[in-house]
Coordinates of C-alpha atoms in Angstrom, one line a residue:
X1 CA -23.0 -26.4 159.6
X2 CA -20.0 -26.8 157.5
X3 CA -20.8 -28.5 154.4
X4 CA -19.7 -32.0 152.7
X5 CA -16.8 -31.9 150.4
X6 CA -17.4 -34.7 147.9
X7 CA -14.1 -36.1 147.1
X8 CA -12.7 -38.3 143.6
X9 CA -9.0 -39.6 144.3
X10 CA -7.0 -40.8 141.3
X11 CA -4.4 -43.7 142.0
X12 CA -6.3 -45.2 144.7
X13 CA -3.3 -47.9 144.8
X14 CA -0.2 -46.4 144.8
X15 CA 1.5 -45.5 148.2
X16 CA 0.6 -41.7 148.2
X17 CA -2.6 -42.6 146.5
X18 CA -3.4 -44.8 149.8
X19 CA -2.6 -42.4 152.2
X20 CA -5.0 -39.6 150.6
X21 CA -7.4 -42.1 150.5
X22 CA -7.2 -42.8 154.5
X23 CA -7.0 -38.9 154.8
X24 CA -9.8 -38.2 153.1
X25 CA -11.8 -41.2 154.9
X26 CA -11.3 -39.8 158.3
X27 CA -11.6 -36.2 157.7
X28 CA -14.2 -34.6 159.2
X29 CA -16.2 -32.5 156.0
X30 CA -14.6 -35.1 153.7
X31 CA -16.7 -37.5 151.2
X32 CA -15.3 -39.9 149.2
X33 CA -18.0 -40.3 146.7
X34 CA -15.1 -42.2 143.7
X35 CA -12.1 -43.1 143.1
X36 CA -10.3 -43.5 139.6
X37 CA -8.0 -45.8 139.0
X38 CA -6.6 -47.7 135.1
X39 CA -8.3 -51.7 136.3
X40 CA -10.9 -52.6 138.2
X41 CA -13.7 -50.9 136.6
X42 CA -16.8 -51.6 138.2
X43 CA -15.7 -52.7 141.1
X44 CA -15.7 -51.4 144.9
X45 CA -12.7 -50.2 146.5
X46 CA -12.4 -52.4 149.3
X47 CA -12.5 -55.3 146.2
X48 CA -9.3 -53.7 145.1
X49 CA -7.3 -53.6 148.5
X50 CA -8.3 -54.9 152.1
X51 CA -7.1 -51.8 153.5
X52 CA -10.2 -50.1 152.7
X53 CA -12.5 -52.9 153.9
X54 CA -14.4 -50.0 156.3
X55 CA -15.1 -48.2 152.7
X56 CA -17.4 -50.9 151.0
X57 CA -19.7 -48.4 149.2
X58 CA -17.1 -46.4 146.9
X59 CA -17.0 -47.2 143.5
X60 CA -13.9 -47.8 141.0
X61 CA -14.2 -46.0 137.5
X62 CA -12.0 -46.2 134.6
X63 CA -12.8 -43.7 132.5
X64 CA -12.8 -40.4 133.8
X65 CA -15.7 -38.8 132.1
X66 CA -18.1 -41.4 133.8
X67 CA -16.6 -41.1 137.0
X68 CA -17.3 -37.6 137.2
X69 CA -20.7 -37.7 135.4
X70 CA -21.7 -40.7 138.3
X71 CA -20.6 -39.5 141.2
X72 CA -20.6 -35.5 140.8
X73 CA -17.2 -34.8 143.2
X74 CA -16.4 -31.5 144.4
X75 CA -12.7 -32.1 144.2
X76 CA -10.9 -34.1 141.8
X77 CA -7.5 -35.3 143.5
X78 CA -4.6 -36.7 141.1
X79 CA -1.4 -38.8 142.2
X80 CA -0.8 -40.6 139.1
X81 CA 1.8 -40.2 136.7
X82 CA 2.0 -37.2 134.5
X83 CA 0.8 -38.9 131.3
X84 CA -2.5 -40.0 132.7
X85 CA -2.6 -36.3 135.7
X86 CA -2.7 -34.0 132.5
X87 CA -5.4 -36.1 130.4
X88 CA -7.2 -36.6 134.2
X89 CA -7.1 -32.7 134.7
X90 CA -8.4 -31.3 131.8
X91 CA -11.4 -33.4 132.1
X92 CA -12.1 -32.8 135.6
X93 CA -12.0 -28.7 135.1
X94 CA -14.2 -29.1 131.6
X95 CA -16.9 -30.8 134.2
X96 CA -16.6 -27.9 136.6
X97 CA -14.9 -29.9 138.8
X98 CA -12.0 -28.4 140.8
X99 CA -8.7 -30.3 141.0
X100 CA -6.1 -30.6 143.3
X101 CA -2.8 -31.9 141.8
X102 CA 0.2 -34.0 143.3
X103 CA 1.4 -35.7 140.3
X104 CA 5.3 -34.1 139.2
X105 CA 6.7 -33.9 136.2
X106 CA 3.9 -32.3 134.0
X107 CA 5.8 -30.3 131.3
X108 CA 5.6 -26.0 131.4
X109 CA 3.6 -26.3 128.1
X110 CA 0.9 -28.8 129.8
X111 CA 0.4 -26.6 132.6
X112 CA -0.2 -23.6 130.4
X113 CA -2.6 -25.7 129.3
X114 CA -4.2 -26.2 132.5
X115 CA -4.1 -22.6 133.7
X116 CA -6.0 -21.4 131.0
X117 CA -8.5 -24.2 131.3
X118 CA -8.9 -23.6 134.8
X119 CA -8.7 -19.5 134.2
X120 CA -10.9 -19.6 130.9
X121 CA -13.6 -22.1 133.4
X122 CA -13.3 -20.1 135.9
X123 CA -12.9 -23.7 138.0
X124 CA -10.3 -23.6 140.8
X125 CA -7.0 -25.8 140.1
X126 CA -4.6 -26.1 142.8
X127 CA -1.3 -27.8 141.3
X128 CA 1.9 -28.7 143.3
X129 CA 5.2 -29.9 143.9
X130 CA 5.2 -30.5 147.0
X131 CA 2.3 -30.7 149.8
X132 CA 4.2 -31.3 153.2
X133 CA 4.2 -27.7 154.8
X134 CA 7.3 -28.4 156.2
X135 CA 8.7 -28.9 152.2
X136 CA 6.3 -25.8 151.7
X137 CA 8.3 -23.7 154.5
X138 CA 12.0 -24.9 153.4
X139 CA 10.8 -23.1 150.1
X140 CA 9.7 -19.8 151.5
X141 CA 12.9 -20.0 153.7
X142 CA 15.5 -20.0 151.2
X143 CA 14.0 -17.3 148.7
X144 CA 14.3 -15.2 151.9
X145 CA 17.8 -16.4 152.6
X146 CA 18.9 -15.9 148.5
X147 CA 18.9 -12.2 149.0
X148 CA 21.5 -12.2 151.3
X149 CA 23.2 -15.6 150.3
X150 CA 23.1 -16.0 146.3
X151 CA 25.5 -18.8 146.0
X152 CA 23.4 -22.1 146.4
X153 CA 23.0 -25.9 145.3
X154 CA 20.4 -28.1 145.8
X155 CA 20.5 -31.7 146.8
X156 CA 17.2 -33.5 146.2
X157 CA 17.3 -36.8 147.8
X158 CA 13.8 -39.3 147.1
X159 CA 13.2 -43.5 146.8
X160 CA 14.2 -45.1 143.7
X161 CA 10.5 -45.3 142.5
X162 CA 10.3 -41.8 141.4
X163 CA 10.2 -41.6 137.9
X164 CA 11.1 -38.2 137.2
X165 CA 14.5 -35.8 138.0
X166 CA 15.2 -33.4 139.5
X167 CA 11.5 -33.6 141.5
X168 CA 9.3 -30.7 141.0
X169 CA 10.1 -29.8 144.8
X170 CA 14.1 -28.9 143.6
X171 CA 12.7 -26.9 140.5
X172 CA 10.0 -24.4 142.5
X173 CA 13.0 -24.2 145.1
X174 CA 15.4 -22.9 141.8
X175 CA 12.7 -20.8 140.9
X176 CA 11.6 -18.6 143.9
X177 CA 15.3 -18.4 144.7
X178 CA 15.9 -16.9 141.2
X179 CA 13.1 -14.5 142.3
X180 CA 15.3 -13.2 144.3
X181 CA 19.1 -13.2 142.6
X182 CA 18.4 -13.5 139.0
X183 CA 20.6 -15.9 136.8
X184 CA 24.3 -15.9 137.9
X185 CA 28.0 -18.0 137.1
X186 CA 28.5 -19.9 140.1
X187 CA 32.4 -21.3 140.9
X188 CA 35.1 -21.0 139.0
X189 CA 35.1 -18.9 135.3
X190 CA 37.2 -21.8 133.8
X191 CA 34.8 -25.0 135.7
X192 CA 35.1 -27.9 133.4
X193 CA 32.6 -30.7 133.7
X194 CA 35.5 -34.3 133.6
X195 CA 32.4 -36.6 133.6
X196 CA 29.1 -35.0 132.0
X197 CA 26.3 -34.5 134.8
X198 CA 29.0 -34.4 137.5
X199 CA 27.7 -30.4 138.8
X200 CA 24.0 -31.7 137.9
X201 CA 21.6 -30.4 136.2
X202 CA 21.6 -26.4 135.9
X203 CA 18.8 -24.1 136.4
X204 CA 20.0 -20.3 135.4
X205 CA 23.0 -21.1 137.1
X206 CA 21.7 -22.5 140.4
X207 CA 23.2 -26.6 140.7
X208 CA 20.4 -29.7 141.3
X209 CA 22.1 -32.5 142.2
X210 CA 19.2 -35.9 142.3
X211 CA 19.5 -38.7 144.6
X212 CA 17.9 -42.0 144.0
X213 CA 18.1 -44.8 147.2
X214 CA 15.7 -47.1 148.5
X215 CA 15.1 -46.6 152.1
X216 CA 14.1 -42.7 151.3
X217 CA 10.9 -40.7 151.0
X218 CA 11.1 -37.5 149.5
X219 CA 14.3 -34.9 151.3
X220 CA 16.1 -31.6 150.3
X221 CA 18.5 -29.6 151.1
X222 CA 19.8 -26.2 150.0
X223 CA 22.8 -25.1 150.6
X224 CA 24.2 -21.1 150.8
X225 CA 27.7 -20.2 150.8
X226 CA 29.8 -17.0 151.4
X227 CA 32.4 -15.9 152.9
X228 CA 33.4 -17.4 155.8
X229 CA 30.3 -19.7 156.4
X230 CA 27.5 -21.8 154.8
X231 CA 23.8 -21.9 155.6
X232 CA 21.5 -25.4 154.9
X233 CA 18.2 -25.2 155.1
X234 CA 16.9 -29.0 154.7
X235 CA 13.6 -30.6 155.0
X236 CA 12.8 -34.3 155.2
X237 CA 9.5 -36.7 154.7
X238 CA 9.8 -39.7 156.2
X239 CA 6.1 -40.8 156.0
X240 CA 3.4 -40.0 153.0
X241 CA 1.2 -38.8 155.9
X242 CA 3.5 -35.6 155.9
X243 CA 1.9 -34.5 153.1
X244 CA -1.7 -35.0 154.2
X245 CA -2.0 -32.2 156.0
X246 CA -1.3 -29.7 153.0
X247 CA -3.4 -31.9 150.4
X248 CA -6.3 -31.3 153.3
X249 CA -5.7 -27.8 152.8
X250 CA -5.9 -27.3 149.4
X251 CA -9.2 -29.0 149.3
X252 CA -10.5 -26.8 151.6
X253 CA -8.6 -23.4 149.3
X254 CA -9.5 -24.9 146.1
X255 CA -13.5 -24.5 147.0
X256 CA -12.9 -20.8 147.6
X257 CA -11.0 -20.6 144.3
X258 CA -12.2 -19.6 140.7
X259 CA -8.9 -20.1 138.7
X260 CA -5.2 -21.8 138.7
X261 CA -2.9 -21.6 141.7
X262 CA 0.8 -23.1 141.3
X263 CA 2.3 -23.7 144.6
X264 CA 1.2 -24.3 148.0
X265 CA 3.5 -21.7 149.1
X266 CA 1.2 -19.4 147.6
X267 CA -1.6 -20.7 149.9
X268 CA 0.5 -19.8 153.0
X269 CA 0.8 -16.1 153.2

C-alpha cells in the first residue's frame, strides 16, 4: 500500500495557491496536514475561504518554524512571492522537510543558497519555473530545435498580476537554448535601440520580449528564423489547473530525492 504524503502549502489564498490546494485535497496519497499563510494564524482553513468548507480540520500557521514543528509535512509547497519563498525554503529544508518550489523570481545568488542547503542536508528541493508539462515540453522542444535554428526571440505573454519580468519560464527557455548555440549577435551589426527596451531584455544575445494584459494566464512563444522560413514553438495556460499535474509530480520525485533539482524538465527524461 502506497504510503500518505503529508502535505504544507504556502499561499493558501492566492489563485495558484487555491488550485494546489484543491489538488492536493483530491489526490489520492495526498495529506494536507497545514497550510502557511502571512494572517489568520490560528485559525482553520475553511475560516479563511468557503471554498474549502469540505477541509474543516487543517490548520493556518504563521510562522513557519511552528508550522513545520506542528504538523511534521513531508513536502513543503511554496507559491508566494520570492521575498517570503526563499526565507519559507530554507526553513523547511533545515527541518528535513523537502520542498517543492513555484514561486519565480528568486535571484541566482538565493538559489545557490538553496542548493547547497538542500545538497549540504541531503533534503530533496525541487525548484521551478514552470510546472505545466506542456510549458515543460515547449522547453525541451526548442533546445532541440536551437541546434539547427540559432536565431530566436522569445515572447512571454502572462496577466498583469505578475510581479516579476521576464518570468522565470522565458529565462530557463534562454538558457537550455544557449546550451545548445552559445552566446551570438543577432540582426543587424549596426542595430540601434530608438526607444530603450524596444528589442527587450537580452540574455547572451537571445531577445525576451514581456507581455502584461489582463485576460491572460501564463503563454510563450519562441520563435526560429533562417533562411527562407521561421519555426514557433508556443505553449499556452489558460487554467492554473494546467500546472497541477507537474506540481503532483514533483511531490511524488521530491520523496525519492536527496538533493536540489532545478527544472522540471529535468524530471522528464
Amino acid at each position: 500500500m502506497e504510503e500518505t504524503i503529508k502535505i504544507t502549502v504556502a499561499g493558501p489564498r492566492g489563485k495558484m495557491g487555491k488550485a494546489c490546494v484543491e489538488m492536493v485535497a483530491s489526490t489520492p496519497g495526498f495529506q494536507l496536514v497545514s497550510v502557511l499563510d502571512r494572517i489568520n494564524d490560528g485559525k482553520r482553513l475553511n475560516e479563511i475561504d468557503p471554498q474549502f468548507s469540505r477541509l474543516p480540520g487543517v490548520p493556518v500557521f504563521t510562522e513557519p518554524e511552528k508550522c513545520l514543528a506542528d504538523t511534521k509535512p513531508d513536502v513543503f509547497i511554496d507559491l508566494t512571492r520570492p521575498e517570503a519563498a526563499f526565507s519559507h525554503t530554507r526553513t523547511a529544508l533545515s527541518f528535513g522537510v523537502r520542498a517543492v518550489v513555484g514561486t519565480t523570481g528568486l535571484t541566482d545568488d538565493q538559489l545557490a543558497e538553496i542548493k547547497a542547503l538542500a545538497d549540504r542536508n541531503a533534503v530533496g528541493c525541487i525548484i521551478a519555473p514552470n510546472f505545466s508539462l506542456g510549458a515543460v515540453l515547449m522547453m525541451k522542444f526548442a533546445r532541440m530545435a536551437a541546434k539547427f535554428f540559432p536565431d530566436v526571440e522569445i515572447i512571454e505573454l502572462h496577466h498583469d498580476q505578475k510581479r516579476d519580468a521576464p518570468s522565470g519560464t522565458s529565462v530557463q527557455t534562454a538558457r537550455m537554448i544557449l546550451e545548445e548555440r552559445g552566446a551570438k549577435k543577432q540582426g543587424h551589426p549596426e542595430e540601434k535601440e530608438l526607444m530603450a527596451g524596444a528589442r527587450g531584455a537580452q540574455i547572451s544575445g537571445i531577445p525576451v520580449h514581456s507581455v502584461r494584459l489582463p485576460g491572460l494566464i501564463a503563454h510563450q512563444e519562441v520563435i526560429f528564423g533562417s533562411r527562407g522560413e521561421t519555426l514557433t514553438i508556443r505553449h499556452d495556460s489558460y487554467d492554473r489547473k494546467s500546472f497541477m499535474r507537474g506540481i503532483e509530480t514533483a511531490v511524488r520525485a521530491v520523496m525519492a530525492l536527496d538533493r536540489y533539482v532545478y527544472g522540471m524538465e529535468n524530471l522528464l527524461q
